[in-house]
Coordinates of C-alpha atoms and ligand atoms in Angstrom, one line a residue:
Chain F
X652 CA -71.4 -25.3 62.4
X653 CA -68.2 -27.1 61.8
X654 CA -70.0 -30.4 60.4
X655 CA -71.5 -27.3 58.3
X656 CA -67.9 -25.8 57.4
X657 CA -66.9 -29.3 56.4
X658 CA -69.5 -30.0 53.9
X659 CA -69.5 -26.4 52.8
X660 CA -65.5 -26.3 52.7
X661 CA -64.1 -28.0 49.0
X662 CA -61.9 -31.2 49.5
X663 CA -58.6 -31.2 47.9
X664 CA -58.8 -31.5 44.2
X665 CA -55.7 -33.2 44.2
X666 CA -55.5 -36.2 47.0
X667 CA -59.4 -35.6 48.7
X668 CA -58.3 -36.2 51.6
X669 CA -57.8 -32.5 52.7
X670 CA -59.5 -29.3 52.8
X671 CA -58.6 -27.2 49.8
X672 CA -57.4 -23.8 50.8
X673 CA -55.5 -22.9 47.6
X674 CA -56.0 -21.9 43.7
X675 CA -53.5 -23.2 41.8
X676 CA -53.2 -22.8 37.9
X677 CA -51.4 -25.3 36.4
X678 CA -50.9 -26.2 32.7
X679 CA -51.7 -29.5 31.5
X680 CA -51.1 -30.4 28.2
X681 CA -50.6 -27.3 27.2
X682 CA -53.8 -25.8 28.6
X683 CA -54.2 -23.7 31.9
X684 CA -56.1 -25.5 34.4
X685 CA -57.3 -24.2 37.7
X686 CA -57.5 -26.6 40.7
X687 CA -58.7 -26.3 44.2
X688 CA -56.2 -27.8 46.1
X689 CA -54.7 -28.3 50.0
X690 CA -51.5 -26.7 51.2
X691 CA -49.4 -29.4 50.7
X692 CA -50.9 -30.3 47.0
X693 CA -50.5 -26.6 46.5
X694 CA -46.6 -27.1 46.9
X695 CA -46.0 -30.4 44.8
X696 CA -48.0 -28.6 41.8
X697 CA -45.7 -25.5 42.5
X698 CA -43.2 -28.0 42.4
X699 CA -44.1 -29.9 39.3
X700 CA -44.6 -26.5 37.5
X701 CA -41.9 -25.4 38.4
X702 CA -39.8 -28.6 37.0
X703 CA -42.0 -28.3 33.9
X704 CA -41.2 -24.6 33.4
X705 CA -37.0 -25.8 33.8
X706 CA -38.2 -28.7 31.9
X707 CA -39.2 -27.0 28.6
X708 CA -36.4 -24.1 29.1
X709 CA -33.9 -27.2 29.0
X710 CA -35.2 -28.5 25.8
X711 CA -35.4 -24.9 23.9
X712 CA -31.6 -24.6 24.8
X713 CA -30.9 -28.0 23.4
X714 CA -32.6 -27.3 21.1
X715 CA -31.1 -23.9 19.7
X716 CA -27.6 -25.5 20.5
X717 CA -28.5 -28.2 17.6
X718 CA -30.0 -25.7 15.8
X719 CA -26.6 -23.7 15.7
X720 CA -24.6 -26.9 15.6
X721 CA -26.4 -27.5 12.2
X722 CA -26.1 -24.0 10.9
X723 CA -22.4 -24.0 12.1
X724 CA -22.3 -27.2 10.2
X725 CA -24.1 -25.6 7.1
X726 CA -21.7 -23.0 7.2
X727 CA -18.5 -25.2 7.4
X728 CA -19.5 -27.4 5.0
X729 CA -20.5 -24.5 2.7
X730 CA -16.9 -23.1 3.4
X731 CA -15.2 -26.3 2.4
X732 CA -17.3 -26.9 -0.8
X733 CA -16.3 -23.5 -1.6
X734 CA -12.7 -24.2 -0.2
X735 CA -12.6 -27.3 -2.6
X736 CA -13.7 -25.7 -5.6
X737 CA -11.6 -22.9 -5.0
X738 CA -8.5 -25.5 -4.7
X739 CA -10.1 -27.3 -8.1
X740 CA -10.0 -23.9 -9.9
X741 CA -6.2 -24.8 -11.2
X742 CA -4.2 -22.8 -14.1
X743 CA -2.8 -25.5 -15.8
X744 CA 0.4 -23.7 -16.7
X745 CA 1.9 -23.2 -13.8
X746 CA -0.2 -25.3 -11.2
X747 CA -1.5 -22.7 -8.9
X748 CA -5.3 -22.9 -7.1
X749 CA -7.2 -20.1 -7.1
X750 CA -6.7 -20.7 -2.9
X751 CA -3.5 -20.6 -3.5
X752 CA -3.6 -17.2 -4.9
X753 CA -5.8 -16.0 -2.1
X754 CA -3.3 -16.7 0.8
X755 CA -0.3 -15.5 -1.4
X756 CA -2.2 -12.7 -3.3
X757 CA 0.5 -13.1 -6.5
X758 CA -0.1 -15.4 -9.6
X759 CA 2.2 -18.1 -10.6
X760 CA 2.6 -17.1 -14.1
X761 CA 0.8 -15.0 -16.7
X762 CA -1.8 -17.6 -17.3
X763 CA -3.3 -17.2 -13.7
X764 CA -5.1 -14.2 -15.4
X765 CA -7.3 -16.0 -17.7
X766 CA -7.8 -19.1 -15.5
X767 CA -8.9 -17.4 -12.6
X768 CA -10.6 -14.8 -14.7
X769 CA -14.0 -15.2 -13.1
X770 CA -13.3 -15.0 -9.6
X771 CA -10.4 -12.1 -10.0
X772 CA -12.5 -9.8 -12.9
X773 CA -14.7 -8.4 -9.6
X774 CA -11.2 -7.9 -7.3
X775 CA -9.6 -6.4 -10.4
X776 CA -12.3 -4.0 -11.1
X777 CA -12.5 -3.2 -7.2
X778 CA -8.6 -2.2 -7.2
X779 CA -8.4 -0.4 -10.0
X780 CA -11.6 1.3 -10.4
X781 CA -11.4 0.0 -14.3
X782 CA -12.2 -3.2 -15.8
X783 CA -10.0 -3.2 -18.8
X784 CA -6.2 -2.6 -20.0
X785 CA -6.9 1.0 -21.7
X786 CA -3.7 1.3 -24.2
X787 CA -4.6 4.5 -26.4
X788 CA -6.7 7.3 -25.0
X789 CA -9.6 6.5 -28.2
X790 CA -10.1 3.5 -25.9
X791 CA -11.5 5.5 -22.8
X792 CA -15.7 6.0 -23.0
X793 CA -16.7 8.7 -24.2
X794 CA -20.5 9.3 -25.7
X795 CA -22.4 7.5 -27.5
X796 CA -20.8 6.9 -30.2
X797 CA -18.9 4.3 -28.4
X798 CA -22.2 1.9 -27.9
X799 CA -20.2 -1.1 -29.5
X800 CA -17.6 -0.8 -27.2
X801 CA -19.6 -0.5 -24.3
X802 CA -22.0 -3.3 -25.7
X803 CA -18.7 -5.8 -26.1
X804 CA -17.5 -4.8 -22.4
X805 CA -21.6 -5.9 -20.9
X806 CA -20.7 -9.0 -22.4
X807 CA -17.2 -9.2 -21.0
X808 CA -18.6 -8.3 -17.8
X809 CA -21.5 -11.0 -18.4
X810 CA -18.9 -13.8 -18.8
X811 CA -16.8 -12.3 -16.3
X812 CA -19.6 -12.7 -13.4
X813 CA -19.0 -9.1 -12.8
X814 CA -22.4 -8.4 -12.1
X815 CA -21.8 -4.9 -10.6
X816 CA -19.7 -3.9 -13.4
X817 CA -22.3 -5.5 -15.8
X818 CA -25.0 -3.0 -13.9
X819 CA -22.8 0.1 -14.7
X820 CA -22.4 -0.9 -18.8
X821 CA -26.2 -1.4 -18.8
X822 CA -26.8 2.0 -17.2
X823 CA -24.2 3.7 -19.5
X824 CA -25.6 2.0 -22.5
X825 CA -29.0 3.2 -21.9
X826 CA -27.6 7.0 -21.4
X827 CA -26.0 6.7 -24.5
X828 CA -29.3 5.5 -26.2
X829 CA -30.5 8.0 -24.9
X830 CA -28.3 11.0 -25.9
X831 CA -28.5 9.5 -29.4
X832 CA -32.5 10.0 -29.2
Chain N
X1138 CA 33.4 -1.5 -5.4
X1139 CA 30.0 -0.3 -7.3
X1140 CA 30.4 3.3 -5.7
X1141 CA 33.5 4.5 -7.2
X1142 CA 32.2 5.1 -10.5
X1143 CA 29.5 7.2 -8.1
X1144 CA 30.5 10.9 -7.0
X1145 CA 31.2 10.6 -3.3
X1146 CA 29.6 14.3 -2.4
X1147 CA 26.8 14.8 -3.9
X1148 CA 23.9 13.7 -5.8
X1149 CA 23.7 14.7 -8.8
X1150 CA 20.1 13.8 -9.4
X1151 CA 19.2 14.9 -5.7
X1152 CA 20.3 18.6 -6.1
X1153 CA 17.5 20.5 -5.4
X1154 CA 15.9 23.4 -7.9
X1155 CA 16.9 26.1 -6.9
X1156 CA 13.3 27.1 -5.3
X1157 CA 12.3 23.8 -5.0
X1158 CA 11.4 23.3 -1.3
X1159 CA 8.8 20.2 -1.4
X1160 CA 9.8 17.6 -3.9
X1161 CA 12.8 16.0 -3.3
X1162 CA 12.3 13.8 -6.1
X1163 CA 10.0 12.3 -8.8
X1164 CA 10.5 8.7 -9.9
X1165 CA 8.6 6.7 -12.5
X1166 CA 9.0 2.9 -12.3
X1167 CA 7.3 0.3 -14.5
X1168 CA 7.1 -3.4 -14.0
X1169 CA 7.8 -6.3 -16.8
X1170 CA 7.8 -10.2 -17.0
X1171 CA 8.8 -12.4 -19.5
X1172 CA 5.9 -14.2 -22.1
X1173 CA 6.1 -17.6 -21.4
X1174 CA 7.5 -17.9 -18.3
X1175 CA 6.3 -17.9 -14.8
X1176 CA 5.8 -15.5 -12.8
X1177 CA 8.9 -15.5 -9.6
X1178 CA 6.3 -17.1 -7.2
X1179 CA 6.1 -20.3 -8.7
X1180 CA 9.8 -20.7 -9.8
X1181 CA 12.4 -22.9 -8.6
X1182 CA 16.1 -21.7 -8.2
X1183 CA 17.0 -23.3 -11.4
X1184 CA 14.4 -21.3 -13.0
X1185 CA 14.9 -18.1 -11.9
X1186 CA 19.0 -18.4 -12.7
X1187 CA 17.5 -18.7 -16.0
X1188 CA 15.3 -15.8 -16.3
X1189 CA 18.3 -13.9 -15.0
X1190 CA 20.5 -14.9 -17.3
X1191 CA 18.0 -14.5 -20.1
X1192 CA 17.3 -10.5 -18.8
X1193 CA 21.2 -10.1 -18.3
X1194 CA 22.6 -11.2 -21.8
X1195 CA 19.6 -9.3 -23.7
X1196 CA 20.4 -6.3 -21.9
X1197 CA 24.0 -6.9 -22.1
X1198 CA 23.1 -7.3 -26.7
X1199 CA 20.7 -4.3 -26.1
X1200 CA 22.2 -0.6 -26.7
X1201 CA 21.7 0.2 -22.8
X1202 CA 24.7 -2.3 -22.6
X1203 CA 27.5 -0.4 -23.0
X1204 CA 25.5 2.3 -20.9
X1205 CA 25.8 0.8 -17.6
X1206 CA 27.1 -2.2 -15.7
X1207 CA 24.8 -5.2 -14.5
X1208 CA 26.1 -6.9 -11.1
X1209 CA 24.7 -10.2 -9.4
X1210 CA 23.2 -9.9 -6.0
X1211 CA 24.9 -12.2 -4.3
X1212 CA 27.9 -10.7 -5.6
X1213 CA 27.3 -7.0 -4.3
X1214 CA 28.8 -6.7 -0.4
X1215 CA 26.0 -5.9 1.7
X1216 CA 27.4 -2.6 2.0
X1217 CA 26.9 -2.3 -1.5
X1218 CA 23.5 -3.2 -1.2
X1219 CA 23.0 -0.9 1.2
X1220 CA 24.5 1.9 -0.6
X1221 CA 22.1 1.2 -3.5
X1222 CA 18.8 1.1 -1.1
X1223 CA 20.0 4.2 0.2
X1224 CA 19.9 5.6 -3.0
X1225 CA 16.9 4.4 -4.2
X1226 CA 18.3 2.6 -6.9
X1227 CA 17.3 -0.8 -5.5
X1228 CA 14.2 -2.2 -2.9
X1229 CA 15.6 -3.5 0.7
X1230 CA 13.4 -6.3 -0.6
X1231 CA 15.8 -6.7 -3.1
X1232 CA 18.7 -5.9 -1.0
X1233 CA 17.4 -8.9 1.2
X1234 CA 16.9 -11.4 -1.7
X1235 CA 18.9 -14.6 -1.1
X1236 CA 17.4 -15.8 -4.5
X1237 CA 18.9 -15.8 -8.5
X1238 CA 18.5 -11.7 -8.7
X1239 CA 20.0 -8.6 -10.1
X1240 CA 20.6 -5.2 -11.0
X1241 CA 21.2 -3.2 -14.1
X1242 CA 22.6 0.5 -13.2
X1243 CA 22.6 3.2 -15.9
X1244 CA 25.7 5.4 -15.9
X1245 CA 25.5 9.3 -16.0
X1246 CA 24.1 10.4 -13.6
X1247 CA 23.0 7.3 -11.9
X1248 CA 19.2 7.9 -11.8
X1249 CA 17.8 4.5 -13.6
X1250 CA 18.4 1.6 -12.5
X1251 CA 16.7 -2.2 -13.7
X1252 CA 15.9 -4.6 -11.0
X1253 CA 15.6 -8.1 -12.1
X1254 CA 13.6 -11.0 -10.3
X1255 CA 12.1 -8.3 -7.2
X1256 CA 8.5 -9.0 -7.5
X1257 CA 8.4 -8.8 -11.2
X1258 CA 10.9 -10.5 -14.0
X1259 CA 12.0 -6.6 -14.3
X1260 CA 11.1 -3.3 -12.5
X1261 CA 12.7 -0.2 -14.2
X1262 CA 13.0 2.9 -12.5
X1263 CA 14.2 6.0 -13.1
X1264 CA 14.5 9.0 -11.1
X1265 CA 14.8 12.9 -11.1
X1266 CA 15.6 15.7 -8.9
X1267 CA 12.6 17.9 -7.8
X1268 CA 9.3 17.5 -9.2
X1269 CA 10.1 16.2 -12.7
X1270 CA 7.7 13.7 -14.3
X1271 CA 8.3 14.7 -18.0
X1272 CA 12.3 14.1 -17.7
X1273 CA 11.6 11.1 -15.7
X1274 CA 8.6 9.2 -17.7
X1275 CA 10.9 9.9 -20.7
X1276 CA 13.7 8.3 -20.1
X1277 CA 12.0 5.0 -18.5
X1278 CA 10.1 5.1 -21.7
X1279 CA 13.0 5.2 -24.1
X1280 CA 14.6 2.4 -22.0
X1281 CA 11.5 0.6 -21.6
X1282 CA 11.3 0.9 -25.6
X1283 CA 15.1 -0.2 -26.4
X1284 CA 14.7 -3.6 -24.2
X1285 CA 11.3 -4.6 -26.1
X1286 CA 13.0 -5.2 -29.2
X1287 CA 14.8 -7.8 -27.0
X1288 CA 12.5 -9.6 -25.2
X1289 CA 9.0 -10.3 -24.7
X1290 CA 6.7 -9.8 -22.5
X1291 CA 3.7 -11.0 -20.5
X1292 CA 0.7 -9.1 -22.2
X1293 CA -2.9 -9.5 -22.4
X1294 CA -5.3 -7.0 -24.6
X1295 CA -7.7 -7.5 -21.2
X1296 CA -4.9 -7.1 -18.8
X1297 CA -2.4 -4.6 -19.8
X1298 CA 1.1 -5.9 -18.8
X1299 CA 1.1 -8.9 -16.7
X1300 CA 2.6 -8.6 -13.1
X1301 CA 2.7 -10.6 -10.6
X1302 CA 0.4 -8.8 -8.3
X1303 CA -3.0 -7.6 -9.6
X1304 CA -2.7 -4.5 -8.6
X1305 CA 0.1 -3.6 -10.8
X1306 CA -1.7 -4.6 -14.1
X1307 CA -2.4 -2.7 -16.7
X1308 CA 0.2 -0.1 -17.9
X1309 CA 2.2 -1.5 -14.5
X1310 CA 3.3 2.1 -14.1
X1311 CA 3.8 3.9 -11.3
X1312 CA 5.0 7.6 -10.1
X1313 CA 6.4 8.9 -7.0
X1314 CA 7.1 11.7 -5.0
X1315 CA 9.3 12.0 -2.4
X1316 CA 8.0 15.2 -0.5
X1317 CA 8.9 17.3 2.4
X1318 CA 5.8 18.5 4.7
X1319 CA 6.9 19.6 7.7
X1320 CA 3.9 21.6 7.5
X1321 CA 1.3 19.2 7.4
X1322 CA 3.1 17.2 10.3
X1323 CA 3.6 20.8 12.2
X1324 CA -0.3 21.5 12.2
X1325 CA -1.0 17.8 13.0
X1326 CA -3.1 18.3 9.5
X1327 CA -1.7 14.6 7.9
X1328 CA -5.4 12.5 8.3
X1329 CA -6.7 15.5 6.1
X1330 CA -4.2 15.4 4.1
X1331 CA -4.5 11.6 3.0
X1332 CA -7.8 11.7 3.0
X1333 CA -7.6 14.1 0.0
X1334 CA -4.8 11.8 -1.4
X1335 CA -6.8 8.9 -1.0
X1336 CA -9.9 11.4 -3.6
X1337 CA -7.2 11.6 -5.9
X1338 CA -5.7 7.8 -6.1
X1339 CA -2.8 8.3 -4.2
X1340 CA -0.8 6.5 -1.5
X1341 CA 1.5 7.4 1.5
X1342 CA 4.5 5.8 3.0
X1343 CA 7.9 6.1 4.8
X1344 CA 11.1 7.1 3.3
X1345 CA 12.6 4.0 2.0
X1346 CA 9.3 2.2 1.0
X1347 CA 6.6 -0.2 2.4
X1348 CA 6.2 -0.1 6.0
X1349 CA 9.2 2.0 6.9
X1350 CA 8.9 4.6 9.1
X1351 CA 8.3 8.4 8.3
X1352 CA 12.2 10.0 8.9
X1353 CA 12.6 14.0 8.4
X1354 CA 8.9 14.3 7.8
X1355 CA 9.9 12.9 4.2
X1356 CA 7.3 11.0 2.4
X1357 CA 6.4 8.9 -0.3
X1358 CA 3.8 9.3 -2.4
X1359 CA 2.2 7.4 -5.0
X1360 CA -0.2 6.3 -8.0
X1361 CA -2.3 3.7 -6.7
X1362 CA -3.8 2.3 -10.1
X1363 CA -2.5 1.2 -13.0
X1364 CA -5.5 -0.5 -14.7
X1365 CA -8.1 1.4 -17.3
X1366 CA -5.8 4.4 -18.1
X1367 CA -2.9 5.5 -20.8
X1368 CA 0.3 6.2 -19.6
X1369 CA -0.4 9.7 -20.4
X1370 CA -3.4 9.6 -17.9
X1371 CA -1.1 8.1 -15.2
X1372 CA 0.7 11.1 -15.5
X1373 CA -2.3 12.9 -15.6
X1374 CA -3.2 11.3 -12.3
X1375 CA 0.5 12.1 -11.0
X1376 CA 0.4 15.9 -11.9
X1377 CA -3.0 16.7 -10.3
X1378 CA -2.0 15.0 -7.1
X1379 CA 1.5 17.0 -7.0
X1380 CA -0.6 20.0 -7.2
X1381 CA -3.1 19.0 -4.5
X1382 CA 0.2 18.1 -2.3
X1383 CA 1.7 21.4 -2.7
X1384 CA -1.1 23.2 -2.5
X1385 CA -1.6 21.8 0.8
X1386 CA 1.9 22.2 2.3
X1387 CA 2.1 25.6 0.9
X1388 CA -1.0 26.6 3.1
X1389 CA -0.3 25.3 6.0
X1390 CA 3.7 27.0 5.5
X1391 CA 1.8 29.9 5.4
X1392 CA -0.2 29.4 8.1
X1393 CA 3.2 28.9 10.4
X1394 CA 4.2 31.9 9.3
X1395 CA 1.3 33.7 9.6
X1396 CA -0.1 32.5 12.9
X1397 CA 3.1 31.0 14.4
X1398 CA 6.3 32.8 13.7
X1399 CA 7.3 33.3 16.6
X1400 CA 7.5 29.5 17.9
X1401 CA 8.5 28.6 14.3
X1402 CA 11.6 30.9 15.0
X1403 CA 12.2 29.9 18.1
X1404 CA 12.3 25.7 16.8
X1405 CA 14.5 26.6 13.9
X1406 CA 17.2 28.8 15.9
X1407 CA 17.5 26.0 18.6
X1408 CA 18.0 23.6 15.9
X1409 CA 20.8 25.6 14.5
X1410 CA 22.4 25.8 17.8
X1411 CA 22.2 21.8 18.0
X1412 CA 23.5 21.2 14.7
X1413 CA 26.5 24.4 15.5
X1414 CA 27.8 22.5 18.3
X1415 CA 26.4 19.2 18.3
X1416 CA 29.4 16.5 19.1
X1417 CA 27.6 13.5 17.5
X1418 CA 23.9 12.8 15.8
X1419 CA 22.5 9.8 15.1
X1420 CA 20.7 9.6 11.6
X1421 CA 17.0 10.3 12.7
X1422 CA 18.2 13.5 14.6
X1423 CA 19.6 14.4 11.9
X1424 CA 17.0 13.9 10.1
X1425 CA 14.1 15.4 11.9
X1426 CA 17.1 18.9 12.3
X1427 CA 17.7 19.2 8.4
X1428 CA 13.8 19.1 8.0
X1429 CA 13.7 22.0 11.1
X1430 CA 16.3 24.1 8.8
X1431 CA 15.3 23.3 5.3
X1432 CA 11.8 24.7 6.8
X1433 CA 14.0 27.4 8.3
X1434 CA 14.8 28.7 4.5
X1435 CA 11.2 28.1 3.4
X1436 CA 9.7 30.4 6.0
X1437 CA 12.5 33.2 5.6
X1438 CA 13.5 32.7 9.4
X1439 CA 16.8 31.6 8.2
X1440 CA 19.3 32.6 5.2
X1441 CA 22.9 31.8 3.8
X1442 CA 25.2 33.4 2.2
X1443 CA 26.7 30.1 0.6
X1444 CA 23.8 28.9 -1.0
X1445 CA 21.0 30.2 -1.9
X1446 CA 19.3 26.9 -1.4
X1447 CA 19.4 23.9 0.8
X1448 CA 21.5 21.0 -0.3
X1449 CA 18.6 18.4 0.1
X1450 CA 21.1 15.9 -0.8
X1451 CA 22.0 15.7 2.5
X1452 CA 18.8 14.1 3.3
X1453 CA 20.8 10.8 1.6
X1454 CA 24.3 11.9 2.6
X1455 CA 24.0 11.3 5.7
X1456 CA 22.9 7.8 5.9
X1457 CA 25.2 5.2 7.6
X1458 CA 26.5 3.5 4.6
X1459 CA 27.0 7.0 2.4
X1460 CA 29.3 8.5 5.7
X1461 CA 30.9 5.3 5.8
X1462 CA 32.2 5.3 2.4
X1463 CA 33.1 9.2 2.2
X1464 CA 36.1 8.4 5.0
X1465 CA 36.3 4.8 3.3
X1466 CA 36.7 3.8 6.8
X1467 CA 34.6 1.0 8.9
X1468 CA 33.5 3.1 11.9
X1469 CA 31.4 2.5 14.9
X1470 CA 28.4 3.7 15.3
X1471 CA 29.8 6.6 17.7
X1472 CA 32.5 7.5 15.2
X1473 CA 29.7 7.5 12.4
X1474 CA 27.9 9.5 14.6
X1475 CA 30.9 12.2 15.5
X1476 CA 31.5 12.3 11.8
X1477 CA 27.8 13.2 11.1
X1478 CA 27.8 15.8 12.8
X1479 CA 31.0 17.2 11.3
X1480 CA 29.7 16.5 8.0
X1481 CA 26.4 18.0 8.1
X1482 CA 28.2 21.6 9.7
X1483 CA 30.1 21.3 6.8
X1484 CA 27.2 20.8 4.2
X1485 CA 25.0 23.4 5.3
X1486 CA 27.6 25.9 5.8
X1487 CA 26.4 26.5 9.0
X1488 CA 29.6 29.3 9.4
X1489 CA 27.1 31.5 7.3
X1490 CA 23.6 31.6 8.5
X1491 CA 22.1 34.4 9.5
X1492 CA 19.0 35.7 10.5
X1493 CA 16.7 37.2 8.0
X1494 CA 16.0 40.6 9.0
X1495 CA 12.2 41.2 9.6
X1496 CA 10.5 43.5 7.3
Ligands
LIG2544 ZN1 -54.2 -32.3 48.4
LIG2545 ZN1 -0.5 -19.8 -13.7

């Protein structure tokens, strides 16, 4: 009977030598296996998964870290080139960067205006609500009878960069259009 | 000394309309460099000497040069200087300036002054009793128009008037209040409040400026733009938002009178018997009690025969330097203290308050 329970009873997948008594699942190259295996097998595959498992959560980490690492890297870098052409971007009259003027938020002379123009257009518009010096009231929009004016100040606002400002003329200039039929 | 050609008890351009209870004043205040020069930021001492000297003898030639007297900085005392901040004639940034800088003051009445190398090359401000942006805008304009012929300035069709600071381009005007709402402050209604000054492109601050504190429950307020408009709409902007500001206080006056007489009458008597028999007060006491009485006449809890309105003067009267120079005495700060209570008894005719019978 027990000769019979031998032959009957599986041998250790693992080492053969004993009696398997366990399913284990174990993933081998990336595929789930099942094995038949003896108590002590049992433990060195829990084992070995288990060092596997801590094995791959190690790599992801390092891997994220570098991931970050390189967008942190991106990012500084991107900063600095910015940072650099914002310390390029000179008025030649009186010397200052345009990262000057953003850590002392005044110009160094007049000229600061039209050399930072690009850059400042946006900031100006953003303060003031207004894009333009408005010296006599004729100036201010009105209808459509201004489309010239508002055409010019698109193309200001094209040169300027000031794409949000550029958005509003366009709208304007197609009401205007529009109210003239 | 600057302050004898000053009246030493009273301000002329403070007194009060009779019925004016909010505004204290109105000021208008524009802001000019010079063409072809740099802006103070990027200037050396040399450089700045120069602009000075430049703005000093054209205003000297000008016709505004036989109308007032220009004086150095650095050769003002700093009670001088202080004098002149507490007037609101000059900036304690100005005051505190150890570089090449100036001041032009307009005889009269003393109510426009010139400061050269503050922020700007020039800052010209003039200011008025009460609410009274016609009279003030009118005579910064005429002044404004006399020292063009002389020099020239930083402009740019795109830009307006260059300053030094981008948010003063354009017509680098500016108008302010200086308003009483003890009202506002009573009801605990002031985020409301700014919010709606905030809609209408206005700004709030402390008595004497940036980032000082709120004395009196005085405040400043301002124009916030300057870019995209005439001068005319500035004012434009300026008017609405005095109305917005007095409509306000005036509601919630009435509310306290309304709704809370009786504790409003109990805070204003117990501020008459402080300032009756008070020995000494320090300047924001005295303050925060001439705000509690000037409300007092507002809300009809309080009347007097000598006047038949309150002398808001007093509000600058009895700063430190202005008490100092009425005894033209040094005093401690006890003795100022003694003597401020004295003087404010004595302003306020406090001998002939009584109570306005309830109808
Ligand atoms: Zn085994
Ligand atoms: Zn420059």
């Amino acid at each position: 009977m027990a000769e019979r329970g031998k032959k009957t009873q599986k041998m250790c997948e693992k080492c053969g030598k004993e009696f398997a008594s366990i399913t284990v699942v174990q993933v081998i190259g990336g595929k789930k296996k099942k094995f038949r295996v003896c108590e002590s097998c049992a433990m060195k595959v829990g084992l070995e998964e288990q060092m596997r498992v801590a094995d791959i959560k190690e790599k992801e980490k390092k891997r994220q870290i570098k991931q970050n690492e390189s967008k942190m890297y991106d990012l500084v870098s991107k900063m600095s080139r910015e940072e650099s052409r914002e310390r390029k971007m000179v008025c030649t009259t009186c010397g200052m960067s345009y990262f000057d003027f953003k850590r002392e938020l005044k110009f160094g002379c007049p000229d600061c205006y039209e050399a930072f123009k690009t850059k400042i257009a946006p900031i100006i518009h953003k303060i003031h609500g207004a894009y333009k010096h408005v010296e006599h009231e004729e100036q201010l929009e009105t209808s459509g009878a201004m489309l010239p004016e508002l055409k010019t100040r698109l193309k200001i606002a094209i040169e300027d960069e000031d794409f949000e400002e550029a958005a509003r003329l366009r709208d304007l200039i197609k009401e205007s259009r529009n109210d003239l039929g | 000394m600057i302050w004898d050609k000053f009246p030493r008890d009273g301000i002329p351009w403070f007194a009060t309309n009779p019925g004016e209870d909010i505004v204290l004043t109105t000021r208008v205040r524009i802001a000019r460099n010079l063409a072809e020069h740099k802006f103070l930021t990027r200037c050396n001492k040399r450089e700045k000497t120069g602009i000075l000297t430049l703005v000093k003898e054209n205003l000297v030639n000008s016709p505004l040069g036989e109308l007032g007297s220009y004086h150095r900085m650095q050769d003002l005392s700093s009670d001088e200087k202080k004098f002149l901040v507490e007037r609101h004639l000059i900036s304690s940034d100005l005051s505190a300036s150890r570089e090449p800088s100036g001041v032009f003051l307009l005889e009269g009445d003393h109510a426009l002054s010139i400061m050269i190398n503050e922020e700007d090359h020039l800052r010209t401000g003039s200011i008025y009793p009460g609410y009274n942006l016609e009279n003030s805008f009118n005579r910064l304009k005429s002044v404004d128009e006399i020292l063009a012929d002389y020099l020239s300035y930083a402009y740019s069709s795109r830009w307006g008037y260059l300053t030094a600071c981008p948010t003063n381009c354009g017509t680098a005007m500016r108008a302010s209040f200086l308003c009483h709402l003890p009202g506002i402050v009573t009801l605990n209604e002031f985020e409301k409040f700014r919010e709606g000054l905030i809609l209408r492109d206005l700004s709030v601050r402390g008595f004497y400026g940036e980032g000082t504190q709120v004395y009196g429950n005085i405040f400043q307020i301002y124009t916030n733009k300057s870019l995209g408009m005439t001068q005319n709409g500035l004012l434009d902007i300026a008017r609405e938002g005095l109305e917005f500001i007095t409509g306000f206080e005036r509601q919630c006056r009435k509310k306290l009178r309304e709704e809370l007489f009786f504790q409003m009458e109990n805070k204003v008597w117990r501020t008459v018997g402080i300032i009756k028999y008070a020995k000494a007060l320090s300047s924001s006491d005295a303050l925060k009690y001439l705000s509690t009485i000037w409300l007092g006449y507002s809300l009809k809890i309080l009347m007097s025969n000598g006047k038949s309105y309150f002398p808001s003067d007093s509000f600058i009267l009895v700063q430190p330097t202005h008490l100092q120079l009425m005894l033209e005495a040094r005093l401690t700060s006890q003795e100022r203290d003694v003597f401020r209570a004295q003087y404010i008894r004595r302003k306020l005719s406090s001998e002939e308050w009584y109570k306005v019978s309830m109808d």
